[in-house]
PDB file of C-alpha atoms in Angstrom:
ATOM      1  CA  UNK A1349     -10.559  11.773   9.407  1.00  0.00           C
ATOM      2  CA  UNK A1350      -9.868  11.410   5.576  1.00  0.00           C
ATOM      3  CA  UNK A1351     -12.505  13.412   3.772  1.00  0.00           C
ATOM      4  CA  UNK A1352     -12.896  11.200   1.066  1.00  0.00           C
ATOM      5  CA  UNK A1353     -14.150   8.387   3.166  1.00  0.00           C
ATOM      6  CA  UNK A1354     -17.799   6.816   2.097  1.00  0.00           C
ATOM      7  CA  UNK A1355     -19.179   3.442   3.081  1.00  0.00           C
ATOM      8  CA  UNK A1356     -20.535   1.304  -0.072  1.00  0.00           C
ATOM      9  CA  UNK A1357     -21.456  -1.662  -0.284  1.00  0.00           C
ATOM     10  CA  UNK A1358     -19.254  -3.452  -2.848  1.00  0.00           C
ATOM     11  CA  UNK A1359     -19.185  -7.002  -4.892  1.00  0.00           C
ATOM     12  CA  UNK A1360     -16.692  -9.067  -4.621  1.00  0.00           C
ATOM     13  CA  UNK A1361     -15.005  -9.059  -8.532  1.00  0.00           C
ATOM     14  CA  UNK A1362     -12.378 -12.175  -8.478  1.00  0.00           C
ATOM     15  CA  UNK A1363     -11.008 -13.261  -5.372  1.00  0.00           C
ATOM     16  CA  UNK A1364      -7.750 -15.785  -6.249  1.00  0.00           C
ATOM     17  CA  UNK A1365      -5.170 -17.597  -3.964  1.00  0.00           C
ATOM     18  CA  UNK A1366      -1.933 -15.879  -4.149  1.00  0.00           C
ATOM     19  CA  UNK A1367       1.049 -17.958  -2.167  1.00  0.00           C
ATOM     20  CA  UNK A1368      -0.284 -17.945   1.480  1.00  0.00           C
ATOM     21  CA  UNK A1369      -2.513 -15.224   0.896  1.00  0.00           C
ATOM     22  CA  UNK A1370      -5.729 -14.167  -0.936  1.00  0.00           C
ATOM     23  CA  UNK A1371      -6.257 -11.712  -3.620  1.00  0.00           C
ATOM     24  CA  UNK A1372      -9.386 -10.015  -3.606  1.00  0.00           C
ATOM     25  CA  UNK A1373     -10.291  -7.108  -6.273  1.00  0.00           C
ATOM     26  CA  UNK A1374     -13.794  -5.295  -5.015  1.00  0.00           C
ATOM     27  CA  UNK A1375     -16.164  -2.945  -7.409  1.00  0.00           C
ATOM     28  CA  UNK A1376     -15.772   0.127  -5.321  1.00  0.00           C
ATOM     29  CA  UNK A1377     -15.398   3.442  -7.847  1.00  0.00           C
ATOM     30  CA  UNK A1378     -16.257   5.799  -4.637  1.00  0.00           C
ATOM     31  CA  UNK A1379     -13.200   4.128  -3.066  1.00  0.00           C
ATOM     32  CA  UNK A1380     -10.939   3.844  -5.934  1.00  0.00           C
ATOM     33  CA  UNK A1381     -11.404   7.799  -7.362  1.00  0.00           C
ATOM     34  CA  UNK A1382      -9.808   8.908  -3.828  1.00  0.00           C
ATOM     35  CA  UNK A1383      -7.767   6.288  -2.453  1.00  0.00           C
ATOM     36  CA  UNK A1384      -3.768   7.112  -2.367  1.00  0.00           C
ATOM     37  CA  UNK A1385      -0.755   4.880  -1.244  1.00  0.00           C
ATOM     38  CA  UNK A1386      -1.061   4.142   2.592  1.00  0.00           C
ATOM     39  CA  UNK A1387      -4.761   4.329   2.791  1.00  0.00           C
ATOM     40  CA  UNK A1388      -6.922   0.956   3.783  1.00  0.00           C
ATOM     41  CA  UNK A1389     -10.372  -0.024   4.198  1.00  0.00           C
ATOM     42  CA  UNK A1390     -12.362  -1.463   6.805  1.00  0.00           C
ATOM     43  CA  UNK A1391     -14.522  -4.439   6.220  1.00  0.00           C
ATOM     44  CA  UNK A1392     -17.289  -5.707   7.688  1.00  0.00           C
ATOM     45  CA  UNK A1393     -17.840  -9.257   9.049  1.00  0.00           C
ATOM     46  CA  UNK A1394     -20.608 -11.849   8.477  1.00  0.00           C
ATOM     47  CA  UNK A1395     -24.467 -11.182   7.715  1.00  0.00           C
ATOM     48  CA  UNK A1396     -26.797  -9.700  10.350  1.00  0.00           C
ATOM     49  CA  UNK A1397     -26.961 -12.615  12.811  1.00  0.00           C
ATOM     50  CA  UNK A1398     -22.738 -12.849  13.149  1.00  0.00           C
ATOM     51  CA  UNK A1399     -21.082 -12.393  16.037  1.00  0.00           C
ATOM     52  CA  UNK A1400     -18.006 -10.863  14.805  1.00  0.00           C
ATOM     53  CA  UNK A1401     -19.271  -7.526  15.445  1.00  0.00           C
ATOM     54  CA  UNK A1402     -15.797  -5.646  14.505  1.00  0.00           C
ATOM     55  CA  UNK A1403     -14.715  -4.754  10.960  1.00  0.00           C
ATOM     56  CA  UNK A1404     -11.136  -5.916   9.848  1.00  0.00           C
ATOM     57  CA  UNK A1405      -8.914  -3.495   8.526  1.00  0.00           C
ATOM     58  CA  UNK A1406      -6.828  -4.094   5.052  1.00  0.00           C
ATOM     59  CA  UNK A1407      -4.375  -1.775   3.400  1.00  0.00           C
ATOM     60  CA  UNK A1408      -4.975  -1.035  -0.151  1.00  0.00           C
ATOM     61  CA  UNK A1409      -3.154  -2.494  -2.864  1.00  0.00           C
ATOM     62  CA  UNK A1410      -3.832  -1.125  -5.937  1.00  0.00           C
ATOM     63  CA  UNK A1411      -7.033   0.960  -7.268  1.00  0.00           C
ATOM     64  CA  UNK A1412      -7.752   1.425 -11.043  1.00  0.00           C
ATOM     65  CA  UNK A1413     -10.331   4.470 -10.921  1.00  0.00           C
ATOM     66  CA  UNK A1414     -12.202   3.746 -14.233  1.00  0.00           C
ATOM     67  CA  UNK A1415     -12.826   0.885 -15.939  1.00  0.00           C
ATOM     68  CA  UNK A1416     -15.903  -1.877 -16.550  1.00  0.00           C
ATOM     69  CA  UNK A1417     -16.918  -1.819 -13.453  1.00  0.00           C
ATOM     70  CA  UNK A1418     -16.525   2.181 -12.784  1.00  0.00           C
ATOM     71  CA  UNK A1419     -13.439   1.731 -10.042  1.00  0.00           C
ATOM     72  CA  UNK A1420     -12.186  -1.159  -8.619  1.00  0.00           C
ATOM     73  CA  UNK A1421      -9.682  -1.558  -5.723  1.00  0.00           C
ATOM     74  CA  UNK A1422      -7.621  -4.762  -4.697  1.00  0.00           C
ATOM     75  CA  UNK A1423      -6.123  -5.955  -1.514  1.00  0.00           C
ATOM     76  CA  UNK A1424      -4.521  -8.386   0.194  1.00  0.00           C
ATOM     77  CA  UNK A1425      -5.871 -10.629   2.927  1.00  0.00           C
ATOM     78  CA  UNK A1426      -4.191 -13.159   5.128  1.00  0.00           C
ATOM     79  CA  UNK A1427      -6.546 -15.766   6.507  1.00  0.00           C
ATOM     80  CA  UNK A1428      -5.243 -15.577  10.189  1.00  0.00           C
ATOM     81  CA  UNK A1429      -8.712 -15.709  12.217  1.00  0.00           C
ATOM     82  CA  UNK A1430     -12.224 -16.017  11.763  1.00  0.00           C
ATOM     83  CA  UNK A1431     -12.532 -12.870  10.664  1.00  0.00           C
ATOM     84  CA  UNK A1432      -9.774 -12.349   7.512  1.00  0.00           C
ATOM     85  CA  UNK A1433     -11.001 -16.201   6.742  1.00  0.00           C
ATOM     86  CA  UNK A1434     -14.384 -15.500   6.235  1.00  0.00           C
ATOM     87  CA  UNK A1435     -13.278 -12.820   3.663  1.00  0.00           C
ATOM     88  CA  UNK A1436     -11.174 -14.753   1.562  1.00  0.00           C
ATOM     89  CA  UNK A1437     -14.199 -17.521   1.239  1.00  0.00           C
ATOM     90  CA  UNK A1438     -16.069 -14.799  -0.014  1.00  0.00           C
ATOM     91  CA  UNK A1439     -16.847 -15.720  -4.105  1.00  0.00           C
ATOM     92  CA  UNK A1440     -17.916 -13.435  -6.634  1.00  0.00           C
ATOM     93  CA  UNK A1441     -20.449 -11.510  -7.031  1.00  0.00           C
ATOM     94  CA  UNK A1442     -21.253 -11.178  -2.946  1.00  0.00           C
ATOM     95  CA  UNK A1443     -21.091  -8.384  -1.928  1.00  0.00           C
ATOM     96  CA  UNK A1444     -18.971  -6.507   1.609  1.00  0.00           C
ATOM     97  CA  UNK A1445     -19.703  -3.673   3.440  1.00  0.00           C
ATOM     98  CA  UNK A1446     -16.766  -1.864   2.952  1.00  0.00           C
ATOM     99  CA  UNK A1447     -15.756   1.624   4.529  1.00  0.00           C
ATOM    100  CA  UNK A1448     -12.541   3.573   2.878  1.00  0.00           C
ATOM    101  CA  UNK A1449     -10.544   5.197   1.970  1.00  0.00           C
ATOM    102  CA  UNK A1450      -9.541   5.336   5.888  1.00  0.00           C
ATOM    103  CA  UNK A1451      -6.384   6.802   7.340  1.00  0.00           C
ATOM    104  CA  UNK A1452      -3.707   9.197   5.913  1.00  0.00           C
ATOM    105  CA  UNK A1453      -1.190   8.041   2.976  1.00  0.00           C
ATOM    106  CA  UNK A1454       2.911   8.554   2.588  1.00  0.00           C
ATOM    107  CA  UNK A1455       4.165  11.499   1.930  1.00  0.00           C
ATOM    108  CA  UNK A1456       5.749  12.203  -1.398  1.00  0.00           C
ATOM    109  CA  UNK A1457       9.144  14.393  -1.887  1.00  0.00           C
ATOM    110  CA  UNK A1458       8.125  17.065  -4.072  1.00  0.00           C
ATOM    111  CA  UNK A1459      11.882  15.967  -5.626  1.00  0.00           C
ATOM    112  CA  UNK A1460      13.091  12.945  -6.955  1.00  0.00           C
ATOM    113  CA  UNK A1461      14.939  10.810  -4.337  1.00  0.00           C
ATOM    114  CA  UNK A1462      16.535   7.699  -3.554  1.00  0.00           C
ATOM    115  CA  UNK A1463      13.545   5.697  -2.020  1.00  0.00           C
ATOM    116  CA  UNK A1464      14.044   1.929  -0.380  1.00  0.00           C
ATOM    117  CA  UNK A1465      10.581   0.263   0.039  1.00  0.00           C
ATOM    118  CA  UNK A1466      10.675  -2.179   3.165  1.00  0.00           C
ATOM    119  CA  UNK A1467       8.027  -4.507   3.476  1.00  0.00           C
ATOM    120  CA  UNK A1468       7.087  -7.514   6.059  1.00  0.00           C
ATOM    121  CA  UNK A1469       5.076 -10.541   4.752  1.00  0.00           C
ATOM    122  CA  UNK A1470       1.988  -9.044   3.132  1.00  0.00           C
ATOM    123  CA  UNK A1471       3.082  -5.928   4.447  1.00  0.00           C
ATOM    124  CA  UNK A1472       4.756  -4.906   0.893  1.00  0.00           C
ATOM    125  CA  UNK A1473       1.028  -4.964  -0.642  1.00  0.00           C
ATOM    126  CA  UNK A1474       0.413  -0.808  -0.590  1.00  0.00           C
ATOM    127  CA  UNK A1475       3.982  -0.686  -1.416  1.00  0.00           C
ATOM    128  CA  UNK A1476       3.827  -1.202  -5.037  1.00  0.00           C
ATOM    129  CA  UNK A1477       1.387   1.370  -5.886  1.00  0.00           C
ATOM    130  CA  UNK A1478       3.614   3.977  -4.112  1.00  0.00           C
ATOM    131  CA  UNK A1479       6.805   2.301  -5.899  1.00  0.00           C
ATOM    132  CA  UNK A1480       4.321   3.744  -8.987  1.00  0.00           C
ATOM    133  CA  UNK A1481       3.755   6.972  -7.718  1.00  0.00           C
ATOM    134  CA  UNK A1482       7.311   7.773  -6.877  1.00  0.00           C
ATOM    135  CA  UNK A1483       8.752   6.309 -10.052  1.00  0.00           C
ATOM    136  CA  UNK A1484       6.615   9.299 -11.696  1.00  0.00           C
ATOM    137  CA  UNK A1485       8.636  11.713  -9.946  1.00  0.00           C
ATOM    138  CA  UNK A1486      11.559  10.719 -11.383  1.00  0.00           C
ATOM    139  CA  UNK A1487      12.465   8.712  -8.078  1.00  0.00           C
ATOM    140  CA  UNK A1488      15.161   5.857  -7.949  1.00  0.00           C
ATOM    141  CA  UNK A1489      13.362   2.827  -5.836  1.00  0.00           C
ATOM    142  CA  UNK A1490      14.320  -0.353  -4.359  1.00  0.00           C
ATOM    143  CA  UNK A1491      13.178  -2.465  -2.472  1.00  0.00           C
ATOM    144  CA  UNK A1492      13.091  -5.644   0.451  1.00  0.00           C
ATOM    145  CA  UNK A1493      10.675  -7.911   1.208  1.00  0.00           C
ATOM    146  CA  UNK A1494      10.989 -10.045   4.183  1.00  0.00           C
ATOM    147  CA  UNK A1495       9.219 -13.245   5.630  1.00  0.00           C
ATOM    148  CA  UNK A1496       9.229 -16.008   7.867  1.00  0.00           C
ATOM    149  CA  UNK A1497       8.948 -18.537   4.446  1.00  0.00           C
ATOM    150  CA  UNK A1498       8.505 -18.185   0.532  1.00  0.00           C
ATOM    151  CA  UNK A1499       4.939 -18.620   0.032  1.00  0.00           C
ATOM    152  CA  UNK A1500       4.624 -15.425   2.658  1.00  0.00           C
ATOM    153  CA  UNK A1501       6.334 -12.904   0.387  1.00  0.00           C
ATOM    154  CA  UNK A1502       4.085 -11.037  -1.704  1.00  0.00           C
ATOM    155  CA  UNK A1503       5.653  -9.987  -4.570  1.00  0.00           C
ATOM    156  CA  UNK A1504       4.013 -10.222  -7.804  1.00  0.00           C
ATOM    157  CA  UNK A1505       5.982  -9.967 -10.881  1.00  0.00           C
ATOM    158  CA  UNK A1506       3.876  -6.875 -12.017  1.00  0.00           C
ATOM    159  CA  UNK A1507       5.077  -5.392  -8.812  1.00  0.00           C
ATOM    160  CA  UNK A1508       8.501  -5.822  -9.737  1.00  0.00           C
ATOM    161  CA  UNK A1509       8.287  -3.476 -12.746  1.00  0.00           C
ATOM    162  CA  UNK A1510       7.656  -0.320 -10.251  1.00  0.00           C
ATOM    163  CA  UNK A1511      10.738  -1.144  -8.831  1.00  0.00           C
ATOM    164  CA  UNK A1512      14.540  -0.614  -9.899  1.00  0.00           C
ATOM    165  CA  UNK A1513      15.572  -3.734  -7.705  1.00  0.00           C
ATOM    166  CA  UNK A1514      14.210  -6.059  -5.673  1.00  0.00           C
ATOM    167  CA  UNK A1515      15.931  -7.358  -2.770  1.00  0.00           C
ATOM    168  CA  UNK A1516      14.469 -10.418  -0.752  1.00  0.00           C
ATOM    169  CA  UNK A1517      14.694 -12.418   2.505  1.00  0.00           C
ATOM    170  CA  UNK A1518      13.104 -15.223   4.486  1.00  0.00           C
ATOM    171  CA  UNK A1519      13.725 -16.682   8.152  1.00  0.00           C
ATOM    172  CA  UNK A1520      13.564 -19.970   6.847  1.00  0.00           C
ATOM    173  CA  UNK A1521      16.270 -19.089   3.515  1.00  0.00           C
ATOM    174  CA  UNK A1522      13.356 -20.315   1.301  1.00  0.00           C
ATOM    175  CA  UNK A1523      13.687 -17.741  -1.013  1.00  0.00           C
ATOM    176  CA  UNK A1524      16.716 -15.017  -1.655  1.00  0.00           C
ATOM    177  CA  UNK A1525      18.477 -14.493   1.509  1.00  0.00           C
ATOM    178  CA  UNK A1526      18.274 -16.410   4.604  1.00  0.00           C
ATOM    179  CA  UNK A1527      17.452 -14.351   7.512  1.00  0.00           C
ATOM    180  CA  UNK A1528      15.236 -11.360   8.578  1.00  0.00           C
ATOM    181  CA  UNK A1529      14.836  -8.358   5.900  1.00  0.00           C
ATOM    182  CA  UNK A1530      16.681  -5.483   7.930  1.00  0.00           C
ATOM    183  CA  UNK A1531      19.680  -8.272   7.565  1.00  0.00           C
ATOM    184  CA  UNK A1532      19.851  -6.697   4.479  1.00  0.00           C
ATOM    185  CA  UNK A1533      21.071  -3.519   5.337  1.00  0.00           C
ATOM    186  CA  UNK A1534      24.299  -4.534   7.226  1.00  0.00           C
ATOM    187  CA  UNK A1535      23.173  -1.593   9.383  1.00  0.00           C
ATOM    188  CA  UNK A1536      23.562   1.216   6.704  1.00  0.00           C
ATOM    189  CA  UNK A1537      21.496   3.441   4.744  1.00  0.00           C
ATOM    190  CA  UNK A1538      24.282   5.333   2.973  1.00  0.00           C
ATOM    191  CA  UNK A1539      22.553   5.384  -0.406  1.00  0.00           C
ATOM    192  CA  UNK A1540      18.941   6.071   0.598  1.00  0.00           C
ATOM    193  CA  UNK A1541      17.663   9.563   0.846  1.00  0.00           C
ATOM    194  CA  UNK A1542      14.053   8.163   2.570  1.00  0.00           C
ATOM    195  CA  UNK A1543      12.681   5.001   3.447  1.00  0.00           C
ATOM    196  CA  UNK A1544       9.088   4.231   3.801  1.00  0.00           C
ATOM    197  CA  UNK A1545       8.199   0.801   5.300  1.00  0.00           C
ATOM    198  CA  UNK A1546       5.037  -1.440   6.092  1.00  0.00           C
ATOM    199  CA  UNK A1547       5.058  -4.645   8.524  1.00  0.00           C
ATOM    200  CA  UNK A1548       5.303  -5.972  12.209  1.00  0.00           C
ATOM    201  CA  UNK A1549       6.379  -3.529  14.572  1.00  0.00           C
ATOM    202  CA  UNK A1550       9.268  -5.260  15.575  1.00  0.00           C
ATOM    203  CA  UNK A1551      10.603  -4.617  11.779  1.00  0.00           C
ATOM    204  CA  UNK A1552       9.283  -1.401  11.609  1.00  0.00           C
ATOM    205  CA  UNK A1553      11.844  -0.603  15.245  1.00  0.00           C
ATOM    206  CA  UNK A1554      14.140  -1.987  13.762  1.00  0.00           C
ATOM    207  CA  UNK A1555      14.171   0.059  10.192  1.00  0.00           C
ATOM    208  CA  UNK A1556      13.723   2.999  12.638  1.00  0.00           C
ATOM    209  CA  UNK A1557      16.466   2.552  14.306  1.00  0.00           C
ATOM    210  CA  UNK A1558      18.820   1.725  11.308  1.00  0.00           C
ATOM    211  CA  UNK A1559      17.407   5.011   9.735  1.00  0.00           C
ATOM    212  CA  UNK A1560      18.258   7.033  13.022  1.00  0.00           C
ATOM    213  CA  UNK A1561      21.949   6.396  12.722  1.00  0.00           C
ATOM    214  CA  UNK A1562      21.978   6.380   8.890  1.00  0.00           C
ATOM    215  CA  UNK A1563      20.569   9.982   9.216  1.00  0.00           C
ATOM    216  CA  UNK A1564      17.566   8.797   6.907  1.00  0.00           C
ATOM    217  CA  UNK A1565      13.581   9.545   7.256  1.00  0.00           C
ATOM    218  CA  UNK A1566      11.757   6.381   8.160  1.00  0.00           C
ATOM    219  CA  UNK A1567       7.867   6.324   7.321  1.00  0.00           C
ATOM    220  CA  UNK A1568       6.411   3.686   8.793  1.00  0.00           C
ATOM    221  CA  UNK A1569       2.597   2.451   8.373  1.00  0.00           C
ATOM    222  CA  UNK A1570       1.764   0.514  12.037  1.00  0.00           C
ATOM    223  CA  UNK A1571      -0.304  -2.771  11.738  1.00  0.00           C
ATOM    224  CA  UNK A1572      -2.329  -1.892  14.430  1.00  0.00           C
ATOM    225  CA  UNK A1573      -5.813  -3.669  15.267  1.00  0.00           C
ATOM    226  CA  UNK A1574      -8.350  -1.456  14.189  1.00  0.00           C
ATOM    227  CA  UNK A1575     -11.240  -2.169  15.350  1.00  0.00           C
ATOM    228  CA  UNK A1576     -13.961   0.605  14.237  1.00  0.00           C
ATOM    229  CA  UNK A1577     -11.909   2.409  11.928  1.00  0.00           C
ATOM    230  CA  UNK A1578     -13.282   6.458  12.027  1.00  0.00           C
ATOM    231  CA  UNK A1579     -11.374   6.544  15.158  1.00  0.00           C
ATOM    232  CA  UNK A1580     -14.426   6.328  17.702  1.00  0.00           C
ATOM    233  CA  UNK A1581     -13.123   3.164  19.995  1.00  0.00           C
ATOM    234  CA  UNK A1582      -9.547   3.954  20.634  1.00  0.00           C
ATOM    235  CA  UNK A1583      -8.037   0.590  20.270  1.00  0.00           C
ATOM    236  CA  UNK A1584      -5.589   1.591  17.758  1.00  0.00           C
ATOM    237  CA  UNK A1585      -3.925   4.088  19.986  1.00  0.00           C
ATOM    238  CA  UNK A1586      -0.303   4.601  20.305  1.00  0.00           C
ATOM    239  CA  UNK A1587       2.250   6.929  21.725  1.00  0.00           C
ATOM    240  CA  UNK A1588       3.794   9.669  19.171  1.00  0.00           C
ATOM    241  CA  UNK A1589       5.725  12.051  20.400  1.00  0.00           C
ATOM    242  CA  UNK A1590       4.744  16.013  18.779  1.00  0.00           C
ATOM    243  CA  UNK A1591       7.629  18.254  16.924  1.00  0.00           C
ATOM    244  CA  UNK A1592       7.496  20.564  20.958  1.00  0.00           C
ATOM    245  CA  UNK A1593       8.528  16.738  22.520  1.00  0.00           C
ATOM    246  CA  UNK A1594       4.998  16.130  23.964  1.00  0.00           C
ATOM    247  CA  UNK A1595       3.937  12.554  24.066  1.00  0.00           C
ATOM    248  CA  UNK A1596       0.265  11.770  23.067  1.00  0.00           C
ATOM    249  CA  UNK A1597      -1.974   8.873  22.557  1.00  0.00           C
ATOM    250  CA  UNK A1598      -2.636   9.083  18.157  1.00  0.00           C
ATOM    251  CA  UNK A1599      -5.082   6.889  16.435  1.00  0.00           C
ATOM    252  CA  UNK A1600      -3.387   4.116  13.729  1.00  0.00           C
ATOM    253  CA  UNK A1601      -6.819   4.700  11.757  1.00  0.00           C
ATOM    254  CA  UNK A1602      -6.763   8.673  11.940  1.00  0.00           C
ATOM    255  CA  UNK A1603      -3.721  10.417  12.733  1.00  0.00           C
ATOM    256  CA  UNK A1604      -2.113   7.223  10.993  1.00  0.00           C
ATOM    257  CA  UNK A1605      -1.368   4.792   9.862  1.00  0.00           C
ATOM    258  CA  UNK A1606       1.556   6.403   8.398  1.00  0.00           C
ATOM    259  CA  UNK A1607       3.960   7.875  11.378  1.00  0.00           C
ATOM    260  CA  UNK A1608       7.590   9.149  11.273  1.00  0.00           C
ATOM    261  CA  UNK A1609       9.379   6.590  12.825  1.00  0.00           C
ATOM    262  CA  UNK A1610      11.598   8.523  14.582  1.00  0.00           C
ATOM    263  CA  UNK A1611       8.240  10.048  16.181  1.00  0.00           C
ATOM    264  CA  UNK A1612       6.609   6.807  17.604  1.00  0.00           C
ATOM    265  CA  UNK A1613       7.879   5.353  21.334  1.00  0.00           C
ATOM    266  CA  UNK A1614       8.237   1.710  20.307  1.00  0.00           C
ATOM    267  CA  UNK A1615       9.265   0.757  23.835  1.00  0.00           C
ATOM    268  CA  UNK A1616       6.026   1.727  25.128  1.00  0.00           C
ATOM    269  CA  UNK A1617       3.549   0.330  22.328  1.00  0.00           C
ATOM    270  CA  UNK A1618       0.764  -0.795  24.489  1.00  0.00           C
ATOM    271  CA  UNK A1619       1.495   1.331  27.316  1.00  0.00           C
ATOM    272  CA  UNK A1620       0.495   5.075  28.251  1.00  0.00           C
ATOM    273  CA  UNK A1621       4.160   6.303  28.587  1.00  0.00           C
ATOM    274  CA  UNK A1622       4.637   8.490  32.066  1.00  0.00           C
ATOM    275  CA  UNK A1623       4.141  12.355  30.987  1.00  0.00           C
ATOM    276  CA  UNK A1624       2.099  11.455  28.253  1.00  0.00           C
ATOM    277  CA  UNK A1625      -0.335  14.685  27.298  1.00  0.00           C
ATOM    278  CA  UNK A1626      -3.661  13.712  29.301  1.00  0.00           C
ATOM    279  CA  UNK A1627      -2.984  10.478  30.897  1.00  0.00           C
ATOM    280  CA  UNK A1628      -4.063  10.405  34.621  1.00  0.00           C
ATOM    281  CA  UNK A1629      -1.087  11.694  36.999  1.00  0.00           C
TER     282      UNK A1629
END
C-alpha cells in the first residue's frame, strides 16, 4: 500500500463543467504534499443513510501542495452512474470523504527520453502533470488524446503547455482526426523511447501491442473498478505475469494501477488464467 495514504475529510473548492466532464478541485494538503503522477483517490458516496456503500475511484489530476487553502488537488469526474453523478452535484464548500493518495505512480527515466503520452477520453487527466514532471528532466513529450466525440477529450489549453505536441482523434472525426487514437501511430513507434498511457483496456492492448513490435516500454494505468481501494475486497484483480514468467492475480489499487504492459494478460482480464500462482487446480 502507498505509505503516504491518509483519509481526510475535504471541501469541495470549485467544482466547474468542463466539455462532458466535471472539474472538481478539493482542499486536501495531506493529499496534495504526497501525491505523484499515477496516483488517485477514492471517494466516498452519499451521507450516512445512502445506499451506495462503495467509494469511486478517480485519478489525480493535478495537486498544488501549498497555497490558500494549504494543498489542494483536482480531478476529473465523468458523470456515468449514480455514483460519479452525485459527485459532480456536489457545490462548494461540502465536504467528501476522501482517501489518497492510493496506488503506485509512473516511473520516471532517470534520463531524458522521448516520451508519447496516450490518453482515452478523460483518461489523459493524470497525464499532464507527468507531461510536467518529465519535461523537468529534460524529456521530449508528445502526446494523443482519443475519444468517441469532441466534448469527451480532455485537454485543457494549460495542459497543452507541458507538452511539445499534441496529437488528437475522435470516432466520430469531431475534432482532429477521425478515428480511434492508436490510428495515429500507423503501427510504429520508431521515434519514442517509452510510452506511458491511461484509458479503456481495449486502447491500452492495443498501445501494448504496437509497443511490443516497436521494441518500446508501454506503462499502462488499468481503469479497473475499485471498489474499496486499500486492496481488502479484491475486485480490482488482474492477471500480471512476474519477471520468473509466473502468472498472479495483482490488485489495480495496490500493486497498480500502473503495470508494464507487456506484463498484463489482456486476453484473460476477468478470468483466472490456467497456471496462475494459487488459483485452485
Amino acid at each position: 500500500m502507498n505509505p503516504d495514504v491518509t483519509q481526510s475529510e475535504c471541501e469541495v473548492i470549485s467544482n466547474r463543467k468542463v466539455g462532458a466532464y466535471h472539474h472538481l478541485t478539493l482542499a486536501a494538503p495531506a493529499i496534495a504534499e504526497h501525491a505523484k503522477p499515477g496516483n488517485f483517490l477514492a471517494i466516498s458516496i452519499g451521507d450516512m443513510k445512502s445506499s451506495m456503500l462503495l467509494r469511486r475511484s478517480f485519478a489525480i489530476y493535478q495537486t498544488v501542495p501549498r497555497g490558500p487553502f494549504g494543498g489542494t488537488v483536482e480531478i476529473i469526474v465523468a458523470p456515468h452512474g449514480p455514483g460519479s453523478t452525485w459527485i459532480t452535484q456536489r457545490a462548494p464548500h461540502e465536504k467528501l470523504d476522501v482517501v489518497g493518495p492510493i496506488g503506485n505512480a509512473f516511473k520516471i527515466p532517470k534520463d531524458p527520453v522521448r516520451a508519447l503520452l496516450v490518453g482515452g477520453g478523460y483518461g489523459s487527466a493524470p497525464l499532464f502533470a507527468l507531461a510536467e514532471t518529465l519535461r523537468q528532466k529534460n524529456s521530449r513529450v508528445e502526446m494523443a488524446i482519443g475519444a468517441a466525440t469532441a466534448d469527451r477529450i480532455f485537454a485543457p489549453v494549460e495542459g497543452k503547455r507541458s507538452v511539445h505536441s499534441l496529437m488528437i482523434a475522435t470516432e466520430d472525426g469531431s475534432s482532429g482526426a477521425k478515428g480511434r487514437v492508436t490510428d495515429l501511430f500507423d503501427n510504429s513507434l520508431s521515434a519514442i523511447d517509452i510510452v506511458y498511457a491511461c484509458g479503456p483496456m481495449g486502447m491500452l492492448r492495443a498501445l501494448t501491442e504496437i509497443g511490443a513490435r516497436a521494441g518500446v516500454l508501454v506503462q499502462c494505468a488499468v481503469e479497473e473498478s475499485m471498489a474499496c481501494g486499500v486492496g481488502l475486497c479484491m475486485t480490482c484483480v488482474l492477471p500480471v505475469q512476474d519477471k520468473d514468467g509466473v502468472i498472479k492475480m495483482l490488485r489495480s489499487c495496490i500493486e497498480g494501477p500502473i503495470f508494464d504492459g507487456s506484463a498484463v494478460q489482456w486476453n484473460a482480464i476477468g478470468t483466472i488464467p490456467p497456471g496462475t500462482y494459487g488459483a485452485h487446480r
